[in-house]
Amino acid sequence: MGKAIRKGWGPLLLLCAGLLILTLFFAWGALAWPCSPTQPSGDSLEAPGPAHWLGTDDLGIDIYAQLSRGFFSSMGLGLACGALTALIGGGLGMLAGYKGGGVQAAVDLAVQVFLAVPQLPVLIVLGAFWGQDRRLVIGLIAAFSWAPVAKQTAAKTRSAAHRTYVQAARSWGANSWYILKNHLAADVLPVVLVGALAVVGKAILQESALAYLGLSDPTAKSWGLMINRASRFAGIYFTDYWKWWLAAPVAALMLTILFTRLLARWLEQRLLEGSV
Amino acid sequence: MRRAALLLATFAVIYLCNFFIPRLMPGDPLQYSSSVSGEDMTVPYNAEQLDQLRAYYGLDQPLLTQFARTLAANLQGDLGQSIHYKQPVSAVILGRLPWTLGLMAFSTALSLPLAVALALVCVRRPRMDKAVYGAFSAICQLPPYLVGLALLFLVAARVDWLPLSGGETAFARYTGLAQRLGDLALHGLLPAVSLCVVSLPGYFFTARASFLSVRRQPYLLAARARGLKEGLVRRRYILRNAATPIVAKLFLSIGGLMGSTLLVENVFAYPGVGTVLREAVRYRDYPLIQGVFLFSTVLVLAGMLASDRLCAGLDKGVRQDG
């Protein structure tokens, strides 16, 4: 029994440990590392060494410090998008699933429309108008992420609301808020949270794609922007610079996205099997 | 039918947003342009010039009139004039379209057969199935443009025969069609492979599920009992019956593939719609950005509609059989 649990939960521990290590590594860089992420602290394009663990970029700014700043900015953005998605998607989904009828039809229609929109082109168009403002980027990504969460939440709420104990509570005169809080929340919240977690990884990826295309705040230190600057550096592949300037943000972004998305996916599958 | 109406409504909503959002925002494009051409961008227009330009671009009309005009023009295939390229938007997009569609087709031609073949092998070998399934679950989470960047510095920069960027060798003189096609394939190889890394798992999962469901059908037993050769059973009975969900998946994934292609093109400086889009973004060429957006929306919605029709057709066929 114990072995079975350990076997089943192994991936979870691995992914959480990976995320923790990334966080600690970049927390050190953001809090205790002496170099500034915005001011030059060495020569231009220094190779990795004791003074600059991951070298410097063309302006002589420490890469490790930039990556650390970028990690927390990306994570912050991802978590903000996730929270916003949980609020909008979870709220609308619960409302639609619980009320049914016209409300449900309206939410269903909105969900269908948002699911059909090709996301990246939309984000590029809107980002071209509004991309400089970080809060708006968060809003935009959340606006195109809530639909799947709402859909799943509505389905879960609907099935939970038809249970006999909910009907019993209602016949005893319980109001909607009481039922949502005491009877439905325990069933529905995991669905909302897992959906929101899936958005975190997606949001980090989409923001990096926008920044890579040059649609983000040019003064922010984001990974996408670092990749954009490095890959535009003429002839970078004919020198050794890519080894620390370009490979580092690409690897950091890949690992972060991979860990968060696999974690969300693993939890989602557990949830579907009903064992969380 | 209901689904078609829904997709049409979706398109209408997107179209309306695409038209009204820039116009309802504060400010107008003429505020940010200068009446003096060249480097000096600080000289604003005077009131008379502003009126003239507004009249020229139709910006002095009421919003609804503007909308009617735009709609009429768009229906005739006129998406406006690109500010940066100084050409009609539709001409710019159509000129680059073969590259983008070609790249999408090339990557699909690589990933789809490979995924189907892998799935066919994996459904009969559980251990291999487990390994491939696990690996693909992780791989499909990777963003294609990062894969492209990684391929660029890990592979292309190290070997001589792979070009780093572009769609074909500049100023090349080809001796024949084969050489030209070879050049195109070589340039498209890495972009297509980076797209494959993400689409291959998707096709594999669909094909695998489809084969698993077909495998249990009694007609396979009947076919084998009649003594038909295994190869024939596989081609005629398994592949043909399992094909519909795979093709439906192909159409459904146009949206994701499109988005990835637009980004991957930028990594490899591939001369398709994606690089045009980046240029348009850099020069704030709004008519072009909106044109690319409208165009990709139409493509994605058409793909969804095709996938739906296919599934509906399948349901009908099943019902007639049963």
Coordinates of C-alpha atoms in Angstrom, one line a residue:
Chain A
M1 CA 0.0 0.0 0.0
G2 CA 2.7 2.4 1.0
K3 CA 4.8 1.5 -2.0
A4 CA 1.8 2.0 -4.3
I5 CA 1.3 5.5 -2.9
R6 CA 5.0 6.3 -3.2
K7 CA 5.0 5.1 -6.8
G8 CA 1.9 7.0 -7.8
W9 CA 3.1 10.3 -6.1
G10 CA 6.6 10.1 -7.4
P11 CA 6.1 12.5 -10.3
L12 CA 4.5 15.0 -8.0
L13 CA 7.4 15.1 -5.6
L14 CA 9.8 15.3 -8.5
L15 CA 8.0 18.2 -10.1
C16 CA 7.6 20.1 -6.8
A17 CA 11.3 19.5 -6.0
G18 CA 12.2 20.9 -9.5
L19 CA 10.1 24.0 -9.0
L20 CA 11.5 24.5 -5.5
I21 CA 15.1 24.2 -6.7
L22 CA 14.4 26.7 -9.5
T23 CA 12.7 29.1 -7.0
L24 CA 15.6 28.9 -4.5
F25 CA 18.2 29.3 -7.2
F26 CA 16.6 32.4 -8.5
A27 CA 15.7 33.7 -5.1
W28 CA 19.4 33.7 -4.3
G29 CA 20.0 35.6 -7.5
A30 CA 17.3 38.2 -6.7
L31 CA 18.1 38.7 -3.0
A32 CA 21.7 37.8 -2.3
W33 CA 23.5 38.2 -5.6
P34 CA 25.6 41.4 -5.6
C35 CA 25.2 42.3 -9.3
S36 CA 22.4 44.5 -10.5
P37 CA 19.9 43.2 -13.1
T38 CA 19.6 46.6 -14.7
Q39 CA 23.1 48.2 -14.4
P40 CA 26.3 47.0 -16.0
S41 CA 28.6 45.3 -13.5
G42 CA 31.3 44.0 -15.8
D43 CA 32.7 44.0 -19.3
S44 CA 30.6 43.4 -22.3
L45 CA 29.9 39.7 -23.0
E46 CA 32.1 38.2 -20.3
A47 CA 32.2 34.4 -20.2
P48 CA 30.8 32.7 -17.1
G49 CA 33.2 32.9 -14.2
P50 CA 33.3 33.4 -10.4
A51 CA 32.3 37.1 -10.6
H52 CA 29.4 36.4 -13.1
W53 CA 28.1 32.9 -12.8
L54 CA 26.3 33.0 -16.1
G55 CA 28.4 35.7 -17.7
T56 CA 27.2 39.1 -18.9
D57 CA 25.3 40.4 -21.9
D58 CA 26.3 42.9 -24.6
L59 CA 25.8 45.8 -22.1
G60 CA 27.9 44.1 -19.4
I61 CA 24.8 43.4 -17.3
D62 CA 25.0 40.2 -15.2
I63 CA 22.9 37.4 -16.8
Y64 CA 22.2 35.5 -13.6
A65 CA 20.8 38.6 -12.0
Q66 CA 18.6 39.3 -15.0
L67 CA 17.4 35.7 -15.1
S68 CA 16.5 35.9 -11.4
R69 CA 14.5 39.1 -11.9
G70 CA 12.9 37.5 -14.9
F71 CA 11.9 34.4 -13.0
F72 CA 9.9 36.3 -10.4
S73 CA 8.4 38.7 -12.9
S74 CA 7.3 35.6 -15.1
M75 CA 6.1 33.7 -12.0
G76 CA 4.3 36.8 -10.7
L77 CA 2.6 37.3 -14.1
G78 CA 1.7 33.6 -14.3
L79 CA 0.3 33.5 -10.8
A80 CA -1.7 36.7 -11.4
C81 CA -3.2 35.3 -14.6
G82 CA -4.0 32.0 -12.8
A83 CA -5.7 33.8 -9.9
L84 CA -7.7 36.0 -12.3
T85 CA -8.7 33.0 -14.4
A86 CA -9.8 31.1 -11.2
L87 CA -11.9 34.1 -10.3
I88 CA -13.6 34.7 -13.7
G89 CA -13.7 31.1 -14.8
G90 CA -14.6 29.6 -11.5
G91 CA -17.1 32.3 -10.7
L92 CA -18.9 32.1 -14.1
G93 CA -18.7 28.3 -14.2
M94 CA -20.2 27.9 -10.7
L95 CA -22.9 30.5 -11.6
A96 CA -23.8 28.7 -14.8
G97 CA -23.7 25.2 -13.4
Y98 CA -25.8 26.2 -10.4
K99 CA -28.4 28.5 -11.9
G100 CA -28.8 26.6 -15.2
G101 CA -31.3 28.0 -17.8
G102 CA -30.6 31.3 -19.4
V103 CA -27.5 32.1 -17.4
Q104 CA -26.0 28.8 -18.4
A105 CA -26.9 29.3 -22.0
A106 CA -25.2 32.8 -22.0
V107 CA -22.0 31.5 -20.3
D108 CA -21.9 28.5 -22.7
L109 CA -22.1 30.8 -25.6
A110 CA -19.3 33.0 -24.3
V111 CA -17.2 30.0 -23.6
Q112 CA -17.7 28.6 -27.1
V113 CA -16.8 31.9 -28.7
F114 CA -13.6 32.3 -26.6
L115 CA -12.6 28.7 -27.2
A116 CA -12.9 29.2 -31.0
V117 CA -10.7 32.3 -31.1
P118 CA -7.1 31.6 -32.2
Q119 CA -5.2 32.8 -29.1
L120 CA -1.8 33.9 -30.3
P121 CA -3.0 36.1 -33.1
V122 CA -5.5 37.8 -30.8
L123 CA -2.9 38.4 -28.2
I124 CA -0.6 39.9 -30.8
V125 CA -3.3 42.2 -32.1
L126 CA -4.3 43.4 -28.7
G127 CA -0.7 43.4 -27.5
A128 CA 0.2 45.7 -30.3
F129 CA -2.3 48.2 -28.9
W130 CA -1.8 47.6 -25.2
G131 CA 1.3 45.5 -24.8
Q132 CA 3.4 48.1 -22.9
D133 CA 1.2 47.9 -19.8
R134 CA 1.9 44.8 -17.7
R135 CA -1.4 44.8 -15.9
L136 CA -3.2 44.9 -19.2
V137 CA -1.2 42.0 -20.5
I138 CA -2.2 40.0 -17.5
G139 CA -5.8 40.9 -18.1
L140 CA -5.6 40.0 -21.8
I141 CA -4.0 36.6 -21.1
A142 CA -6.6 35.8 -18.4
A143 CA -9.4 37.0 -20.8
F144 CA -8.4 34.3 -23.2
S145 CA -7.8 31.6 -20.6
W146 CA -10.9 31.5 -18.5
A147 CA -13.1 29.6 -20.9
P148 CA -11.9 26.0 -20.4
V149 CA -11.9 26.5 -16.6
A150 CA -15.5 27.8 -16.7
K151 CA -16.5 24.9 -18.9
Q152 CA -15.1 22.3 -16.5
T153 CA -16.3 24.1 -13.4
A154 CA -19.9 24.4 -14.8
A155 CA -20.0 20.7 -15.6
K156 CA -18.7 19.8 -12.1
T157 CA -21.1 22.2 -10.4
R158 CA -24.0 20.8 -12.4
S159 CA -23.3 17.2 -11.4
A160 CA -22.7 18.2 -7.8
A161 CA -25.8 20.3 -7.5
H162 CA -28.0 17.3 -8.5
R163 CA -26.8 15.2 -5.6
T164 CA -29.5 14.3 -3.1
Y165 CA -27.8 15.9 -0.1
V166 CA -27.9 19.2 -1.9
Q167 CA -31.5 18.8 -2.7
A168 CA -32.2 17.9 0.9
A169 CA -30.4 21.0 2.1
R170 CA -32.4 23.1 -0.3
S171 CA -35.7 21.6 0.9
W172 CA -34.7 22.5 4.4
G173 CA -34.6 26.1 3.2
A174 CA -30.8 26.6 2.7
N175 CA -30.1 29.6 0.4
S176 CA -27.8 29.5 -2.6
W177 CA -24.7 31.0 -0.9
Y178 CA -25.0 28.4 1.9
I179 CA -25.2 25.5 -0.5
L180 CA -22.3 26.8 -2.7
K181 CA -20.2 27.4 0.4
N182 CA -20.9 24.2 2.3
H183 CA -21.9 21.6 -0.2
L184 CA -20.4 22.5 -3.6
A185 CA -17.1 24.2 -2.8
A186 CA -15.3 21.0 -1.7
D187 CA -16.2 19.4 -5.0
V188 CA -15.7 22.3 -7.3
L189 CA -12.6 24.1 -5.9
P190 CA -10.1 21.4 -6.9
V191 CA -11.3 21.7 -10.5
V192 CA -10.9 25.5 -10.4
L193 CA -7.5 25.4 -8.8
V194 CA -6.1 22.8 -11.2
G195 CA -7.5 24.7 -14.1
A196 CA -5.9 27.9 -12.8
L197 CA -2.5 26.1 -12.3
A198 CA -2.6 25.0 -15.9
V199 CA -3.0 28.7 -16.9
V200 CA 0.1 29.7 -14.9
G201 CA 2.4 27.8 -17.3
K202 CA 0.5 28.9 -20.4
A203 CA 0.6 32.5 -19.3
I204 CA 4.3 32.5 -18.8
L205 CA 4.7 31.0 -22.2
Q206 CA 2.4 33.4 -23.9
E207 CA 4.0 36.4 -22.2
S208 CA 7.4 35.2 -23.3
A209 CA 6.2 34.8 -26.9
L210 CA 4.8 38.4 -26.9
A211 CA 8.0 39.7 -25.4
Y212 CA 10.0 37.7 -28.0
L213 CA 8.0 39.4 -30.8
G214 CA 8.8 42.8 -29.2
L215 CA 5.4 43.5 -27.7
S216 CA 6.2 43.9 -24.1
D217 CA 7.4 46.7 -21.9
P218 CA 10.9 47.3 -23.2
T219 CA 12.3 48.3 -19.8
A220 CA 11.1 45.2 -18.0
K221 CA 13.5 42.3 -17.5
S222 CA 11.6 39.4 -18.9
W223 CA 13.0 36.2 -20.3
G224 CA 11.3 36.7 -23.7
L225 CA 12.9 40.1 -24.0
M226 CA 16.3 38.7 -23.2
I227 CA 15.9 36.0 -25.8
N228 CA 14.7 38.6 -28.3
R229 CA 17.8 40.8 -27.7
A230 CA 20.2 38.0 -27.7
S231 CA 18.9 36.3 -30.9
R232 CA 18.9 39.7 -32.7
F233 CA 22.6 40.1 -31.9
A234 CA 24.3 39.9 -35.3
G235 CA 26.2 36.7 -35.8
I236 CA 25.6 35.3 -32.3
Y237 CA 25.8 31.7 -33.6
F238 CA 29.3 32.2 -35.0
T239 CA 30.6 33.2 -31.6
D240 CA 30.5 31.5 -28.2
Y241 CA 28.1 34.2 -26.7
W242 CA 25.0 32.1 -27.2
K243 CA 26.3 29.6 -24.7
W244 CA 25.5 31.8 -21.8
W245 CA 23.5 34.7 -23.2
L246 CA 20.9 32.8 -25.2
A247 CA 21.0 29.3 -23.9
A248 CA 20.5 30.4 -20.3
P249 CA 17.1 32.1 -20.7
V250 CA 15.9 29.5 -23.2
A251 CA 16.7 26.7 -20.7
A252 CA 15.2 28.6 -17.7
L253 CA 12.0 29.3 -19.6
M254 CA 11.8 25.7 -20.8
L255 CA 12.3 24.2 -17.4
T256 CA 9.8 26.5 -15.7
I257 CA 7.1 25.9 -18.3
L258 CA 7.8 22.2 -18.3
F259 CA 7.6 21.9 -14.5
T260 CA 4.4 24.0 -14.1
R261 CA 2.6 22.4 -17.0
L262 CA 3.5 18.9 -16.1
L263 CA 2.4 19.5 -12.5
A264 CA -0.9 20.9 -13.7
R265 CA -1.4 18.0 -16.1
W266 CA -0.6 15.4 -13.4
L267 CA -3.0 16.9 -11.0
E268 CA -5.7 17.1 -13.7
Q269 CA -5.3 13.4 -14.4
R270 CA -5.5 12.6 -10.7
L271 CA -8.6 14.7 -10.5
L272 CA -10.2 12.9 -13.4
E273 CA -9.4 9.6 -11.8
G274 CA -10.9 10.9 -8.6
S275 CA -8.0 10.1 -6.3
V276 CA -7.0 13.6 -5.1
Chain B
M1 CA -25.7 23.3 -38.5
R2 CA -25.9 24.8 -35.0
R3 CA -22.1 24.5 -34.7
A4 CA -21.7 26.4 -38.1
A5 CA -23.9 29.2 -36.8
L6 CA -21.9 29.4 -33.6
L7 CA -18.6 29.6 -35.5
L8 CA -20.2 32.3 -37.7
A9 CA -21.3 34.2 -34.6
T10 CA -17.8 33.9 -33.2
F11 CA -16.3 35.3 -36.4
A12 CA -18.8 38.2 -36.2
V13 CA -17.8 39.0 -32.6
I14 CA -14.1 38.8 -33.5
Y15 CA -14.6 41.0 -36.6
L16 CA -16.5 43.6 -34.6
C17 CA -13.8 43.7 -31.9
N18 CA -11.1 43.9 -34.6
F19 CA -12.9 46.9 -36.1
F20 CA -14.1 48.8 -33.0
I21 CA -11.3 48.4 -30.4
P22 CA -8.7 50.6 -32.1
R23 CA -11.3 53.2 -33.0
L24 CA -12.8 53.4 -29.5
M25 CA -9.4 53.9 -27.9
P26 CA -8.4 57.4 -27.1
G27 CA -6.1 59.1 -29.5
D28 CA -5.8 58.7 -33.3
P29 CA -3.0 57.6 -35.6
L30 CA -2.5 61.2 -36.9
Q31 CA -1.5 62.4 -33.5
Y32 CA 1.6 60.2 -33.8
S33 CA 2.6 61.1 -37.3
S34 CA 4.7 64.0 -38.5
S35 CA 3.9 66.3 -41.4
V36 CA 7.6 66.3 -42.3
S37 CA 9.0 63.1 -43.8
G38 CA 12.3 61.7 -42.7
E39 CA 13.9 61.6 -39.3
D40 CA 12.3 64.7 -37.8
M41 CA 9.2 63.3 -36.2
T42 CA 8.3 66.2 -34.0
V43 CA 6.4 68.5 -36.3
P44 CA 2.7 68.0 -35.8
Y45 CA 0.0 68.6 -38.5
N46 CA -1.9 71.9 -38.4
A47 CA -5.7 71.9 -38.1
E48 CA -6.3 72.2 -41.8
Q49 CA -4.0 69.3 -42.7
L50 CA -5.6 67.2 -39.9
D51 CA -9.1 67.7 -41.4
Q52 CA -7.8 66.9 -44.9
L53 CA -6.2 63.7 -43.7
R54 CA -9.2 62.6 -41.6
A55 CA -11.3 63.1 -44.7
Y56 CA -8.8 61.2 -46.8
Y57 CA -8.9 58.2 -44.5
G58 CA -12.6 58.5 -43.9
L59 CA -12.0 59.1 -40.2
D60 CA -14.3 62.1 -40.1
Q61 CA -17.4 59.9 -40.9
P62 CA -19.6 58.5 -38.1
L63 CA -18.4 55.1 -36.8
L64 CA -21.3 53.2 -38.4
T65 CA -20.6 54.7 -41.9
Q66 CA -16.9 53.8 -41.4
F67 CA -17.9 50.3 -40.5
A68 CA -20.2 49.9 -43.5
R69 CA -17.4 51.0 -45.8
T70 CA -14.8 48.7 -44.2
L71 CA -17.2 45.8 -44.4
A72 CA -18.0 46.4 -48.1
A73 CA -14.3 46.8 -48.9
N74 CA -13.4 43.6 -46.9
L75 CA -16.1 41.6 -48.6
Q76 CA -14.4 42.5 -51.9
G77 CA -11.1 41.2 -50.6
D78 CA -9.7 44.6 -49.8
L79 CA -8.1 44.7 -46.4
G80 CA -6.7 48.2 -46.6
Q81 CA -3.3 49.5 -47.3
S82 CA -0.2 48.5 -45.4
I83 CA 1.6 51.5 -44.0
H84 CA 5.0 50.0 -43.9
Y85 CA 5.0 48.0 -47.2
K86 CA 3.0 50.6 -49.1
Q87 CA 1.1 47.8 -50.7
P88 CA -2.4 46.4 -50.3
V89 CA -2.5 44.2 -47.1
S90 CA -4.0 41.4 -49.1
A91 CA -1.2 41.5 -51.6
V92 CA 1.4 41.4 -48.8
I93 CA -0.3 38.5 -47.1
L94 CA -0.9 36.5 -50.3
G95 CA 2.7 37.0 -51.3
R96 CA 3.9 35.4 -48.0
L97 CA 1.2 32.8 -47.6
P98 CA 2.7 30.0 -49.7
W99 CA 5.7 30.0 -47.3
T100 CA 3.6 29.7 -44.2
L101 CA 1.2 27.1 -45.6
G102 CA 4.1 25.2 -47.1
L103 CA 5.8 25.1 -43.8
M104 CA 2.6 23.9 -42.0
A105 CA 2.1 21.3 -44.7
F106 CA 5.8 20.2 -44.5
S107 CA 5.7 19.8 -40.8
T108 CA 2.4 17.9 -41.0
A109 CA 3.8 15.7 -43.7
L110 CA 6.6 14.8 -41.3
S111 CA 4.6 14.4 -38.1
L112 CA 1.4 12.8 -39.1
P113 CA 2.7 9.7 -40.9
L114 CA 5.4 9.3 -38.2
A115 CA 2.8 9.6 -35.4
V116 CA 0.4 7.1 -37.1
A117 CA 3.2 4.6 -37.7
L118 CA 4.4 4.9 -34.1
A119 CA 0.9 4.5 -32.8
L120 CA 0.4 1.4 -34.9
V121 CA 3.6 -0.2 -33.5
C122 CA 2.9 1.0 -29.9
V123 CA -0.6 -0.5 -29.6
R124 CA 0.9 -3.9 -30.0
R125 CA 4.0 -3.4 -27.8
P126 CA 2.9 -2.3 -24.3
R127 CA 6.4 -1.6 -22.9
M128 CA 7.4 0.6 -25.9
D129 CA 3.9 2.2 -25.6
K130 CA 4.5 3.2 -22.0
A131 CA 7.9 4.7 -22.8
V132 CA 6.7 6.7 -25.8
Y133 CA 3.6 7.8 -24.1
G134 CA 5.5 9.2 -21.1
A135 CA 8.1 10.9 -23.3
F136 CA 5.5 12.5 -25.5
S137 CA 3.4 13.7 -22.5
A138 CA 6.4 15.7 -21.5
I139 CA 7.5 16.8 -25.0
C140 CA 4.1 18.2 -26.0
Q141 CA 4.3 20.7 -23.2
L142 CA 7.4 22.4 -24.7
P143 CA 6.8 25.6 -26.7
P144 CA 7.8 25.1 -30.4
Y145 CA 9.6 28.5 -30.7
L146 CA 11.9 27.6 -27.8
V147 CA 12.5 24.2 -29.3
G148 CA 13.4 26.0 -32.6
L149 CA 15.9 28.3 -30.8
A150 CA 17.5 25.3 -29.1
L151 CA 17.7 23.5 -32.4
L152 CA 19.3 26.6 -33.9
F153 CA 22.2 26.8 -31.5
L154 CA 22.5 23.1 -30.7
V155 CA 22.3 21.7 -34.2
A156 CA 22.3 24.3 -37.0
A157 CA 25.2 26.3 -35.7
R158 CA 27.4 23.2 -35.5
V159 CA 26.9 21.6 -38.9
D160 CA 27.7 23.1 -42.2
W161 CA 24.9 21.8 -44.4
L162 CA 22.0 23.2 -42.5
P163 CA 21.2 26.9 -43.2
L164 CA 20.7 29.1 -40.1
S165 CA 17.8 31.2 -41.5
G166 CA 15.8 32.1 -44.5
G167 CA 13.5 30.2 -46.9
E168 CA 15.9 29.6 -49.8
T169 CA 19.4 30.3 -50.8
A170 CA 19.6 34.0 -51.9
F171 CA 20.5 34.6 -55.5
A172 CA 20.8 30.9 -56.2
R173 CA 20.5 29.6 -59.7
Y174 CA 19.0 26.2 -59.8
T175 CA 19.8 23.7 -62.5
G176 CA 16.5 21.9 -62.1
L177 CA 13.3 21.5 -60.1
A178 CA 14.8 18.8 -57.9
Q179 CA 17.7 21.0 -56.8
R180 CA 15.2 23.8 -56.0
L181 CA 13.0 21.5 -54.0
G182 CA 16.0 20.2 -52.1
D183 CA 17.0 23.7 -51.2
L184 CA 13.5 24.5 -50.0
A185 CA 13.4 21.3 -47.9
L186 CA 16.8 22.0 -46.4
H187 CA 15.7 25.5 -45.3
G188 CA 12.4 24.3 -44.1
L189 CA 13.7 21.3 -42.2
L190 CA 14.6 22.8 -38.8
P191 CA 11.4 25.0 -38.6
A192 CA 9.3 21.9 -39.6
V193 CA 11.1 19.7 -37.0
S194 CA 10.5 22.3 -34.2
L195 CA 6.8 22.3 -35.1
C196 CA 6.8 18.5 -35.2
V197 CA 8.1 18.2 -31.7
V198 CA 4.8 19.7 -30.5
S199 CA 2.3 18.3 -33.1
L200 CA 3.7 14.8 -33.2
P201 CA 2.5 13.9 -29.6
G202 CA -0.9 15.3 -30.4
Y203 CA -1.4 13.1 -33.5
F204 CA 0.2 10.1 -31.6
F205 CA -2.3 10.3 -28.8
T206 CA -5.3 10.6 -31.1
A207 CA -4.1 7.8 -33.4
R208 CA -3.3 5.6 -30.4
A209 CA -6.8 6.1 -28.9
S210 CA -8.4 5.5 -32.2
F211 CA -6.5 2.3 -32.9
L212 CA -7.2 1.0 -29.4
S213 CA -10.9 1.5 -30.0
V214 CA -10.9 -0.1 -33.4
R215 CA -8.8 -3.0 -32.3
R216 CA -11.6 -4.4 -30.2
Q217 CA -14.1 -4.5 -33.1
P218 CA -15.5 -7.9 -34.0
Y219 CA -15.1 -7.3 -37.7
L220 CA -11.3 -7.7 -37.3
L221 CA -11.9 -11.1 -35.8
A222 CA -14.2 -11.9 -38.7
A223 CA -11.6 -10.7 -41.3
R224 CA -8.9 -12.7 -39.7
A225 CA -11.1 -15.7 -39.5
R226 CA -11.7 -15.4 -43.2
G227 CA -7.9 -15.9 -43.5
L228 CA -7.1 -12.4 -44.8
K229 CA -3.5 -11.5 -44.6
E230 CA -2.4 -9.4 -41.6
G231 CA -1.1 -6.6 -43.8
L232 CA -4.4 -6.3 -45.6
V233 CA -6.4 -6.4 -42.3
R234 CA -4.2 -3.6 -41.1
R235 CA -4.6 -1.4 -44.2
R236 CA -8.2 -2.0 -45.0
Y237 CA -9.8 -2.6 -41.7
I238 CA -7.7 -0.9 -39.0
L239 CA -6.3 2.2 -40.8
R240 CA -9.4 3.0 -42.7
N241 CA -11.7 2.8 -39.8
A242 CA -9.4 4.6 -37.4
A243 CA -8.7 7.4 -39.9
T244 CA -11.6 9.8 -39.2
P245 CA -10.6 11.0 -35.7
I246 CA -7.1 11.5 -36.9
V247 CA -8.1 13.6 -39.8
A248 CA -10.5 15.5 -37.5
K249 CA -7.6 16.1 -35.1
L250 CA -5.6 17.4 -38.1
F251 CA -8.2 20.1 -38.8
L252 CA -8.6 21.0 -35.2
S253 CA -5.0 21.5 -34.6
I254 CA -4.7 24.1 -37.4
G255 CA -5.2 26.8 -34.8
G256 CA -2.4 25.8 -32.6
L257 CA -0.1 25.0 -35.5
M258 CA -0.8 28.4 -37.0
G259 CA 0.2 30.2 -33.8
S260 CA 3.3 28.1 -33.5
T261 CA 4.2 28.6 -37.1
L262 CA 4.0 32.4 -36.8
L263 CA 6.5 32.3 -33.9
V264 CA 8.8 29.6 -35.3
E265 CA 9.1 31.6 -38.6
N266 CA 10.6 34.4 -36.6
V267 CA 13.1 32.2 -35.0
F268 CA 14.4 31.1 -38.4
A269 CA 13.7 34.3 -40.2
Y270 CA 11.5 32.3 -42.5
P271 CA 9.9 34.5 -45.1
G272 CA 6.3 33.7 -44.2
V273 CA 3.3 35.5 -42.7
G274 CA 4.9 35.3 -39.2
T275 CA 7.9 37.5 -40.1
V276 CA 5.6 40.0 -41.8
L277 CA 3.6 40.1 -38.6
R278 CA 6.7 40.9 -36.6
E279 CA 7.6 43.6 -39.0
A280 CA 4.1 45.0 -38.8
V281 CA 4.3 45.0 -35.0
R282 CA 7.7 46.7 -35.0
Y283 CA 6.3 49.5 -37.3
R284 CA 2.9 49.6 -35.7
D285 CA 1.4 48.8 -39.1
Y286 CA -2.1 48.3 -37.8
P287 CA -3.9 47.5 -41.1
L288 CA -1.4 44.7 -41.7
I289 CA -1.6 43.3 -38.1
Q290 CA -5.4 43.2 -38.4
G291 CA -5.3 41.7 -41.8
V292 CA -3.0 38.9 -40.6
F293 CA -5.3 38.4 -37.6
L294 CA -8.5 38.2 -39.7
F295 CA -6.9 35.9 -42.1
S296 CA -5.7 33.5 -39.5
T297 CA -9.0 33.6 -37.7
V298 CA -10.8 32.5 -40.9
L299 CA -8.3 29.7 -41.4
V300 CA -8.7 28.4 -37.8
L301 CA -12.5 28.6 -37.9
A302 CA -12.6 26.9 -41.3
G303 CA -10.5 24.1 -39.8
M304 CA -12.9 23.7 -36.8
L305 CA -15.9 23.6 -39.2
A306 CA -14.2 21.0 -41.3
S307 CA -13.4 18.9 -38.3
D308 CA -17.0 19.2 -37.1
R309 CA -18.5 18.2 -40.5
L310 CA -16.2 15.2 -40.5
C311 CA -17.3 14.0 -37.1
A312 CA -21.0 14.7 -37.9
G313 CA -20.5 12.7 -41.1
L314 CA -19.0 9.9 -39.1
D315 CA -21.9 9.8 -36.6
K316 CA -24.4 9.7 -39.5
G317 CA -22.5 6.8 -41.1
V318 CA -22.4 4.9 -37.8
R319 CA -26.2 5.5 -37.3
Q320 CA -26.9 4.2 -40.8
D321 CA -24.8 1.2 -40.2
G322 CA -26.5 0.4 -36.9

